[in-house]
GROMACS .gro file of C-alpha atoms in nm:
model
  391
    1MET     CA    1  -0.223  -1.092   1.138
    2LYS     CA    2  -0.364  -0.756   1.234
    3THR     CA    3  -0.731  -0.943   1.200
    4ALA     CA    4  -0.625  -1.200   1.432
    5LEU     CA    5  -0.507  -0.959   1.692
    6LEU     CA    6  -0.865  -0.788   1.658
    7ASP     CA    7  -1.015  -1.148   1.683
    8GLU     CA    8  -0.830  -1.223   2.013
    9LYS     CA    9  -0.914  -0.879   2.145
   10GLN     CA   10  -1.293  -0.936   2.085
   11VAL     CA   11  -1.275  -1.275   2.268
   12ALA     CA   12  -1.109  -1.106   2.557
   13GLU     CA   13  -1.370  -0.843   2.595
   14SER     CA   14  -1.667  -1.073   2.535
   15SER     CA   15  -1.517  -1.286   2.797
   16VAL     CA   16  -1.571  -1.029   3.070
   17TYR     CA   17  -1.924  -1.037   3.012
   18GLN     CA   18  -1.987  -1.398   2.984
   19ARG     CA   19  -1.764  -1.465   3.315
   20TYR     CA   20  -1.947  -1.202   3.518
   21ALA     CA   21  -2.285  -1.333   3.376
   22ALA     CA   22  -2.177  -1.665   3.493
   23ALA     CA   23  -2.058  -1.514   3.827
   24ALA     CA   24  -2.379  -1.386   3.893
   25GLN     CA   25  -2.518  -1.723   3.899
   26ALA     CA   26  -2.279  -1.920   4.122
   27VAL     CA   27  -1.942  -1.797   4.336
   28GLU     CA   28  -1.664  -1.725   4.140
   29PRO     CA   29  -1.380  -1.706   4.377
   30ALA     CA   30  -1.084  -1.623   4.164
   31LEU     CA   31  -1.270  -1.294   4.043
   32CYS     CA   32  -1.161  -1.127   4.403
   33CYS     CA   33  -0.894  -1.074   4.687
   34PRO     CA   34  -0.973  -1.079   5.026
   35VAL     CA   35  -1.135  -0.727   5.143
   36GLN     CA   36  -1.239  -0.632   5.484
   37TYR     CA   37  -1.591  -0.418   5.511
   38SER     CA   38  -1.748  -0.289   5.835
   39THR     CA   39  -1.985  -0.592   5.957
   40ASP     CA   40  -2.244  -0.342   6.055
   41LEU     CA   41  -2.292  -0.239   5.698
   42LEU     CA   42  -2.319  -0.570   5.550
   43LYS     CA   43  -2.614  -0.690   5.818
   44VAL     CA   44  -2.874  -0.553   5.585
   45ILE     CA   45  -2.722  -0.736   5.290
   46PRO     CA   46  -2.858  -1.034   5.134
   47GLN     CA   47  -2.604  -1.333   5.139
   48GLU     CA   48  -2.681  -1.397   4.811
   49ILE     CA   49  -2.507  -1.064   4.710
   50ILE     CA   50  -2.216  -1.096   4.962
   51GLU     CA   51  -2.132  -1.441   4.777
   52ARG     CA   52  -2.110  -1.278   4.436
   53ASP     CA   53  -1.937  -0.958   4.547
   54TYR     CA   54  -1.635  -0.925   4.341
   55GLY     CA   55  -1.366  -0.674   4.403
   56CYS     CA   56  -1.018  -0.562   4.546
   57GLY     CA   57  -1.093  -0.290   4.789
   58ASP     CA   58  -1.335  -0.074   4.980
   59PRO     CA   59  -1.382   0.299   4.847
   60THR     CA   60  -1.663   0.370   5.070
   61PRO     CA   61  -1.494   0.521   5.366
   62TYR     CA   62  -1.481   0.824   5.126
   63VAL     CA   63  -1.844   0.841   5.120
   64ARG     CA   64  -2.018   1.113   5.325
   65GLN     CA   65  -2.378   1.169   5.463
   66GLY     CA   66  -2.633   1.303   5.250
   67GLU     CA   67  -2.414   1.272   4.930
   68THR     CA   68  -2.505   1.144   4.583
   69VAL     CA   69  -2.291   0.847   4.506
   70LEU     CA   70  -2.226   0.686   4.191
   71ASP     CA   71  -2.067   0.329   4.170
   72LEU     CA   72  -1.911   0.214   3.841
   73GLY     CA   73  -1.952  -0.142   3.757
   74SER     CA   74  -2.201  -0.198   4.062
   75GLY     CA   75  -2.261  -0.542   4.001
   76GLY     CA   76  -2.432  -0.747   4.269
   77GLY     CA   77  -2.522  -0.386   4.432
   78LYS     CA   78  -2.321  -0.455   4.728
   79LEU     CA   79  -2.093  -0.121   4.720
   80CYS     CA   80  -2.423   0.040   4.673
   81TYR     CA   81  -2.617  -0.105   4.964
   82ILE     CA   82  -2.308  -0.011   5.191
   83ALA     CA   83  -2.312   0.350   5.048
   84ALA     CA   84  -2.689   0.366   5.076
   85GLN     CA   85  -2.651   0.338   5.470
   86VAL     CA   86  -2.348   0.601   5.470
   87VAL     CA   87  -2.534   0.872   5.313
   88GLY     CA   88  -2.862   0.820   5.468
   89PRO     CA   89  -3.220   0.895   5.364
   90GLU     CA   90  -3.123   1.223   5.254
   91GLY     CA   91  -2.856   1.097   5.020
   92ARG     CA   92  -2.877   0.899   4.701
   93VAL     CA   93  -2.698   0.621   4.539
   94ILE     CA   94  -2.645   0.513   4.174
   95GLY     CA   95  -2.505   0.197   4.019
   96VAL     CA   96  -2.415   0.151   3.660
   97ASP     CA   97  -2.361  -0.171   3.511
   98CYS     CA   98  -2.359  -0.327   3.180
   99ASN     CA   99  -2.431  -0.693   3.267
  100ARG     CA  100  -2.792  -0.767   3.282
  101GLU     CA  101  -2.748  -1.062   3.496
  102MET     CA  102  -2.568  -0.869   3.768
  103LEU     CA  103  -2.810  -0.581   3.734
  104GLY     CA  104  -3.086  -0.856   3.771
  105LEU     CA  105  -2.911  -0.969   4.105
  106ALA     CA  106  -2.873  -0.604   4.233
  107ARG     CA  107  -3.226  -0.513   4.169
  108LYS     CA  108  -3.385  -0.828   4.284
  109HIS     CA  109  -3.300  -0.752   4.639
  110ALA     CA  110  -3.345  -0.367   4.635
  111PRO     CA  111  -3.731  -0.371   4.811
  112ALA     CA  112  -3.582  -0.624   5.065
  113VAL     CA  113  -3.303  -0.400   5.178
  114ALA     CA  114  -3.486  -0.081   5.163
  115GLU     CA  115  -3.747  -0.245   5.388
  116GLN     CA  116  -3.476  -0.317   5.615
  117LEU     CA  117  -3.332   0.021   5.599
  118GLY     CA  118  -3.662   0.190   5.632
  119TYR     CA  119  -3.594   0.411   5.309
  120ALA     CA  120  -3.505   0.357   4.935
  121ASN     CA  121  -3.245   0.526   4.807
  122VAL     CA  122  -3.054   0.276   4.545
  123ASP     CA  123  -3.114   0.302   4.188
  124PHE     CA  124  -2.953   0.070   3.949
  125ARG     CA  125  -2.912   0.180   3.570
  126TYR     CA  126  -2.803   0.003   3.272
  127GLY     CA  127  -2.525   0.157   3.098
  128LEU     CA  128  -2.152   0.110   2.999
  129ILE     CA  129  -1.914   0.332   3.276
  130GLN     CA  130  -1.706   0.471   2.979
  131ASP     CA  131  -2.016   0.598   2.841
  132LEU     CA  132  -2.224   0.746   3.138
  133ALA     CA  133  -2.441   0.975   2.905
  134LEU     CA  134  -2.623   0.668   2.715
  135ASP     CA  135  -2.891   0.493   2.902
  136LEU     CA  136  -2.915   0.119   2.747
  137ASP     CA  137  -3.276   0.079   2.865
  138GLN     CA  138  -3.377   0.378   2.674
  139LEU     CA  139  -3.163   0.257   2.351
  140ALA     CA  140  -3.331  -0.072   2.388
  141ALA     CA  141  -3.660   0.077   2.380
  142GLU     CA  142  -3.551   0.282   2.057
  143LEU     CA  143  -3.442  -0.039   1.888
  144SER     CA  144  -3.752  -0.232   1.985
  145ALA     CA  145  -3.949   0.070   1.824
  146HIS     CA  146  -3.708   0.109   1.512
  147PRO     CA  147  -3.505  -0.192   1.451
  148VAL     CA  148  -3.198  -0.162   1.278
  149ASN     CA  149  -3.216  -0.332   0.903
  150ASP     CA  150  -2.987  -0.141   0.670
  151PRO     CA  151  -2.694   0.110   0.668
  152ALA     CA  152  -2.942   0.371   0.685
  153GLY     CA  153  -3.122   0.242   0.980
  154TYR     CA  154  -2.734   0.256   1.132
  155LEU     CA  155  -2.702   0.594   1.063
  156GLU     CA  156  -3.047   0.707   1.248
  157LEU     CA  157  -2.945   0.476   1.519
  158ARG     CA  158  -2.617   0.702   1.571
  159HIS     CA  159  -2.828   1.015   1.577
  160THR     CA  160  -3.075   0.847   1.832
  161GLU     CA  161  -2.764   0.743   2.056
  162GLU     CA  162  -2.663   1.148   2.059
  163ARG     CA  163  -3.023   1.246   2.113
  164LEU     CA  164  -3.058   1.021   2.415
  165ARG     CA  165  -2.716   1.140   2.555
  166ARG     CA  166  -2.800   1.504   2.513
  167GLU     CA  167  -3.174   1.496   2.628
  168GLN     CA  168  -3.202   1.199   2.852
  169PRO     CA  169  -2.851   1.143   2.992
  170LEU     CA  170  -2.782   0.806   3.209
  171VAL     CA  171  -2.619   1.052   3.468
  172ALA     CA  172  -2.623   1.392   3.411
  173ASP     CA  173  -2.356   1.648   3.405
  174GLU     CA  174  -2.212   1.758   3.748
  175SER     CA  175  -2.483   1.576   3.945
  176VAL     CA  176  -2.284   1.335   4.163
  177ASP     CA  177  -2.056   1.426   4.489
  178CYS     CA  178  -1.883   1.089   4.512
  179VAL     CA  179  -1.778   0.833   4.236
  180LEU     CA  180  -1.687   0.512   4.371
  181SER     CA  181  -1.572   0.161   4.160
  182ASN     CA  182  -1.405  -0.156   4.289
  183CYS     CA  183  -1.196  -0.353   4.077
  184VAL     CA  184  -1.376  -0.273   3.741
  185LEU     CA  185  -1.173   0.019   3.582
  186ASN     CA  186  -0.928  -0.257   3.464
  187LEU     CA  187  -1.191  -0.434   3.236
  188VAL     CA  188  -1.238  -0.137   3.013
  189ARG     CA  189  -1.088  -0.138   2.669
  190GLN     CA  190  -0.783   0.075   2.619
  191GLN     CA  191  -0.888   0.274   2.381
  192ASP     CA  192  -1.200   0.392   2.574
  193ARG     CA  193  -0.992   0.463   2.893
  194ARG     CA  194  -0.936   0.838   2.847
  195HIS     CA  195  -1.304   0.911   2.775
  196LEU     CA  196  -1.378   0.679   3.084
  197PHE     CA  197  -1.212   0.940   3.291
  198ALA     CA  198  -1.356   1.221   3.103
  199GLU     CA  199  -1.690   1.074   3.197
  200ILE     CA  200  -1.612   1.039   3.577
  201PHE     CA  201  -1.482   1.414   3.564
  202ARG     CA  202  -1.800   1.543   3.401
  203VAL     CA  203  -2.067   1.383   3.615
  204LEU     CA  204  -1.889   1.497   3.951
  205ARG     CA  205  -1.985   1.831   4.130
  206ARG     CA  206  -1.713   2.073   4.167
  207GLY     CA  207  -1.556   1.985   4.490
  208GLY     CA  208  -1.675   1.616   4.445
  209ARG     CA  209  -1.416   1.342   4.464
  210ALA     CA  210  -1.355   0.986   4.292
  211ALA     CA  211  -1.272   0.689   4.513
  212ILE     CA  212  -1.153   0.404   4.300
  213SER     CA  213  -1.028   0.084   4.414
  214ASP     CA  214  -0.836  -0.143   4.104
  215ILE     CA  215  -0.577  -0.378   4.013
  216VAL     CA  216  -0.267  -0.202   3.894
  217SER     CA  217   0.064  -0.350   3.753
  218ASP     CA  218   0.433  -0.270   3.859
  219GLU     CA  219   0.536  -0.306   3.499
  220SER     CA  220   0.363  -0.297   3.164
  221VAL     CA  221   0.159  -0.578   3.065
  222PRO     CA  222   0.255  -0.745   2.685
  223GLN     CA  223   0.012  -0.714   2.442
  224ARG     CA  224  -0.006  -1.123   2.408
  225LEU     CA  225  -0.130  -1.119   2.819
  226GLN     CA  226  -0.360  -0.862   2.750
  227GLN     CA  227  -0.542  -1.086   2.472
  228ASP     CA  228  -0.559  -1.373   2.697
  229PRO     CA  229  -0.939  -1.394   2.783
  230GLU     CA  230  -0.892  -1.557   3.125
  231LEU     CA  231  -0.651  -1.329   3.243
  232TRP     CA  232  -0.836  -1.004   3.092
  233SER     CA  233  -1.180  -1.138   3.260
  234GLY     CA  234  -1.004  -1.195   3.559
  235CYS     CA  235  -0.905  -0.857   3.647
  236ILE     CA  236  -0.542  -0.917   3.572
  237THR     CA  237  -0.396  -0.812   3.211
  238GLY     CA  238  -0.606  -0.515   3.185
  239ALA     CA  239  -0.480  -0.368   3.499
  240PHE     CA  240  -0.342  -0.015   3.472
  241ARG     CA  241   0.044   0.043   3.542
  242GLU     CA  242   0.073   0.196   3.874
  243ASP     CA  243   0.214   0.525   3.753
  244GLU     CA  244  -0.014   0.561   3.443
  245PHE     CA  245  -0.327   0.511   3.667
  246LEU     CA  246  -0.248   0.848   3.870
  247GLU     CA  247  -0.176   1.022   3.507
  248ALA     CA  248  -0.483   0.928   3.424
  249PHE     CA  249  -0.644   1.109   3.696
  250GLU     CA  250  -0.424   1.399   3.621
  251ASP     CA  251  -0.506   1.419   3.259
  252ALA     CA  252  -0.877   1.429   3.327
  253GLY     CA  253  -0.845   1.752   3.543
  254PHE     CA  254  -0.841   1.592   3.888
  255HIS     CA  255  -0.615   1.752   4.172
  256GLY     CA  256  -0.507   1.632   4.490
  257ILE     CA  257  -0.452   1.289   4.372
  258GLU     CA  258  -0.355   1.035   4.653
  259ILE     CA  259  -0.283   0.671   4.686
  260VAL     CA  260  -0.498   0.592   5.014
  261LYS     CA  261  -0.429   0.233   5.007
  262ARG     CA  262  -0.201   0.005   4.850
  263GLN     CA  263  -0.138  -0.375   4.881
  264SER     CA  264   0.229  -0.443   5.003
  265GLU     CA  265   0.224  -0.793   4.863
  266PRO     CA  266   0.104  -0.872   4.512
  267TRP     CA  267  -0.234  -1.028   4.455
  268ARG     CA  268  -0.102  -1.210   4.160
  269THR     CA  269   0.208  -1.252   3.975
  270VAL     CA  270   0.228  -1.351   3.600
  271GLU     CA  271   0.563  -1.378   3.438
  272GLY     CA  272   0.749  -1.162   3.698
  273ILE     CA  273   0.481  -0.868   3.637
  274GLU     CA  274   0.335  -0.795   4.006
  275PHE     CA  275  -0.041  -0.726   4.035
  276ARG     CA  276  -0.193  -0.565   4.351
  277SER     CA  277  -0.503  -0.368   4.476
  278VAL     CA  278  -0.444   0.027   4.532
  279THR     CA  279  -0.743   0.265   4.632
  280VAL     CA  280  -0.691   0.623   4.488
  281VAL     CA  281  -0.886   0.934   4.583
  282ALA     CA  282  -0.896   1.233   4.355
  283HIS     CA  283  -1.101   1.590   4.401
  284LYS     CA  284  -1.264   1.795   4.119
  285GLY     CA  285  -1.248   2.165   4.162
  286LYS     CA  286  -0.939   2.351   4.048
  287GLN     CA  287  -1.072   2.467   3.706
  288GLY     CA  288  -1.175   2.845   3.674
  289PRO     CA  289  -0.999   3.159   3.622
  290CYS     CA  290  -0.715   3.249   3.839
  291LEU     CA  291  -0.754   3.611   4.044
  292GLU     CA  292  -0.499   3.814   4.223
  293ARG     CA  293  -0.634   3.881   4.591
  294GLY     CA  294  -0.303   3.943   4.751
  295GLN     CA  295  -0.309   3.597   4.915
  296ALA     CA  296  -0.022   3.349   5.016
  297VAL     CA  297   0.021   3.033   5.150
  298SER     CA  298   0.330   2.894   5.361
  299TYR     CA  299   0.393   2.515   5.333
  300ARG     CA  300   0.455   2.392   5.677
  301GLY     CA  301   0.665   2.079   5.591
  302PRO     CA  302   0.791   1.825   5.659
  303PHE     CA  303   0.966   1.842   5.294
  304LYS     CA  304   1.186   2.141   5.205
  305LYS     CA  305   0.929   2.193   4.904
  306VAL     CA  306   0.652   2.040   4.718
  307GLN     CA  307   0.511   2.075   4.383
  308ASP     CA  308   0.119   2.069   4.291
  309ASP     CA  309  -0.037   1.895   3.987
  310ASP     CA  310  -0.035   2.261   3.816
  311GLY     CA  311   0.364   2.278   3.879
  312HIS     CA  312   0.329   2.534   4.144
  313THR     CA  313   0.641   2.490   4.400
  314TYR     CA  314   0.560   2.566   4.761
  315PHE     CA  315   0.905   2.608   4.991
  316ARG     CA  316   0.875   2.523   5.354
  317GLY     CA  317   0.809   2.823   5.562
  318GLU     CA  318   0.803   3.066   5.265
  319ARG     CA  319   0.513   3.288   5.167
  320MET     CA  320   0.428   3.204   4.814
  321VAL     CA  321   0.194   3.391   4.568
  322VAL     CA  322  -0.154   3.207   4.495
  323CYS     CA  323  -0.440   3.288   4.300
  324ASP     CA  324  -0.799   3.316   4.491
  325LYS     CA  325  -0.912   2.986   4.341
  326THR     CA  326  -0.579   2.811   4.500
  327PHE     CA  327  -0.581   2.999   4.820
  328ASN     CA  328  -0.927   2.834   4.887
  329LEU     CA  329  -0.869   2.472   4.756
  330LEU     CA  330  -0.527   2.477   5.002
  331GLN     CA  331  -0.741   2.498   5.272
  332GLN     CA  332  -0.976   2.187   5.213
  333GLU     CA  333  -0.907   1.819   5.152
  334PRO     CA  334  -0.689   1.677   5.101
  335TYR     CA  335  -0.446   1.959   5.195
  336THR     CA  336  -0.602   2.050   5.528
  337ASN     CA  337  -0.339   2.145   5.795
  338MET     CA  338  -0.042   2.136   5.519
  339PHE     CA  339  -0.051   2.519   5.464
  340ASP     CA  340  -0.095   2.829   5.672
  341ALA     CA  341  -0.335   3.066   5.485
  342ILE     CA  342  -0.226   3.453   5.493
  343GLU     CA  343  -0.475   3.696   5.393
  344PRO     CA  344  -0.382   4.061   5.290
  345ARG     CA  345  -0.423   4.310   5.564
  346VAL     CA  346  -0.654   4.516   5.317
  347VAL     CA  347  -0.905   4.267   5.143
  348VAL     CA  348  -0.912   4.283   4.779
  349PRO     CA  349  -1.304   4.241   4.665
  350LEU     CA  350  -1.372   3.961   4.437
  351GLU     CA  351  -1.493   4.214   4.186
  352ASP     CA  352  -1.173   4.411   4.193
  353ALA     CA  353  -0.960   4.120   4.141
  354LYS     CA  354  -0.719   4.120   3.836
  355PRO     CA  355  -0.614   3.835   3.650
  356LEU     CA  356  -0.299   3.633   3.801
  357ASP     CA  357  -0.047   3.454   3.587
  358CYS     CA  358  -0.013   3.135   3.784
  359ARG     CA  359   0.265   2.956   3.558
  360ARG     CA  360   0.520   3.103   3.778
  361SER     CA  361   0.614   3.006   4.144
  362THR     CA  362   0.639   3.340   4.336
  363ARG     CA  363   0.741   3.438   4.652
  364ARG     CA  364   0.537   3.703   4.825
  365HIS     CA  365   0.730   3.986   5.046
  366PRO     CA  366   0.541   4.004   5.382
  367ARG     CA  367   0.484   4.399   5.295
  368GLU     CA  368   0.269   4.289   5.007
  369THR     CA  369   0.054   4.135   5.284
  370LYS     CA  370   0.065   4.395   5.523
  371GLY     CA  371   0.105   4.713   5.283
  372LEU     CA  372   0.383   4.933   5.225
  373GLU     CA  373   0.265   5.187   5.467
  374TYR     CA  374   0.208   4.956   5.764
  375HIS     CA  375   0.441   5.085   6.027
  376ALA     CA  376   0.252   4.927   6.332
  377THR     CA  377   0.400   4.862   6.681
  378THR     CA  378   0.234   4.651   6.940
  379GLU     CA  379   0.257   4.662   7.323
  380ALA     CA  380   0.353   4.363   7.525
  381THR     CA  381   0.075   4.127   7.660
  382ASN     CA  382   0.057   3.912   7.916
  383GLY     CA  383   0.019   3.614   7.669
  384CYS     CA  384   0.061   3.510   7.330
  385SER     CA  385  -0.273   3.389   7.238
  386ASP     CA  386  -0.629   3.299   7.375
  387GLU     CA  387  -0.500   2.947   7.433
  388GLY     CA  388  -0.302   3.047   7.704
  389SER     CA  389   0.034   3.198   7.845
  390CYS     CA  390   0.369   3.174   7.632
  391CYS     CA  391   0.594   3.138   7.948
   0.00000   0.00000   0.00000
């Protein structure tokens, strides 16, 4: 029975390659759901690529000028060519895919797109999105020079793979500002998914973000449906359960995890299980020491209280103790305008800051911020601020 299940699983996985290889040659409408892209950004993209694009969302609005962008499962290259225009000539776009036919389609049109843009900033690479360190083109060259004919050769191949990951990684550590993906993560094997998210986290720079569009389910998908080759390769039964999709980002170390778009009606329904598209944005940057510098934040509302991914609770209108790292994070996206940042009257130099136990949610008394010896009295003025009169 176990062997039968394994065989069915292998069939489902191989069907992904076969189906997308065929879809690189001819249009496969069942592989996508309707997505609206900026028409201005589509003008330079060849029709062949547009017709053979398969996705369920558009994460490109979260790309910024001048950034280095990585597209996971880049397929025919549509998302990469859109991102190339957004980042501009100072930016760079990397597409990674393991399907040679799709890579061939994307690479074929690269010179023509570069000519229209006036610059070439897109690089398509051959690799697995759950193993972004291993360059499969480099591995193919090694195999050509040193074919594997026996178990000793297999063991040597494993050493070669590790050397390539270490010395010539497909995508280096902390080299990317924004990771994109459009309806591809659901095609990765269940046993590889934790490593997939770890790889996304690894390649992102501190302060970077992942913007991922994918299919999710509202219920757990039974094993027998996951083993259906047609449903799996069609981006259906490999879908993450919606709550588990968000938890995968959290477990990998991301913060500020947000559903920025969610399809209200399901794209497909199978045996009562609803499958729909969502786009999630998650940020990297909360790692590091917690240092006490006398800072506080006050949550503005509208809720009575909120809790972050590390269990810190912020009560509306109350000064809460935060470390220097969290103090700075909460003034950046996606928390902009949610908190008032309160600096101490006497700034604590970073080199003098002591470790802070962030495991508790503690209120900070105003006297801690102002100082126990603070007894100032101010004179009345004609206006409340530089913006105008109070009255």
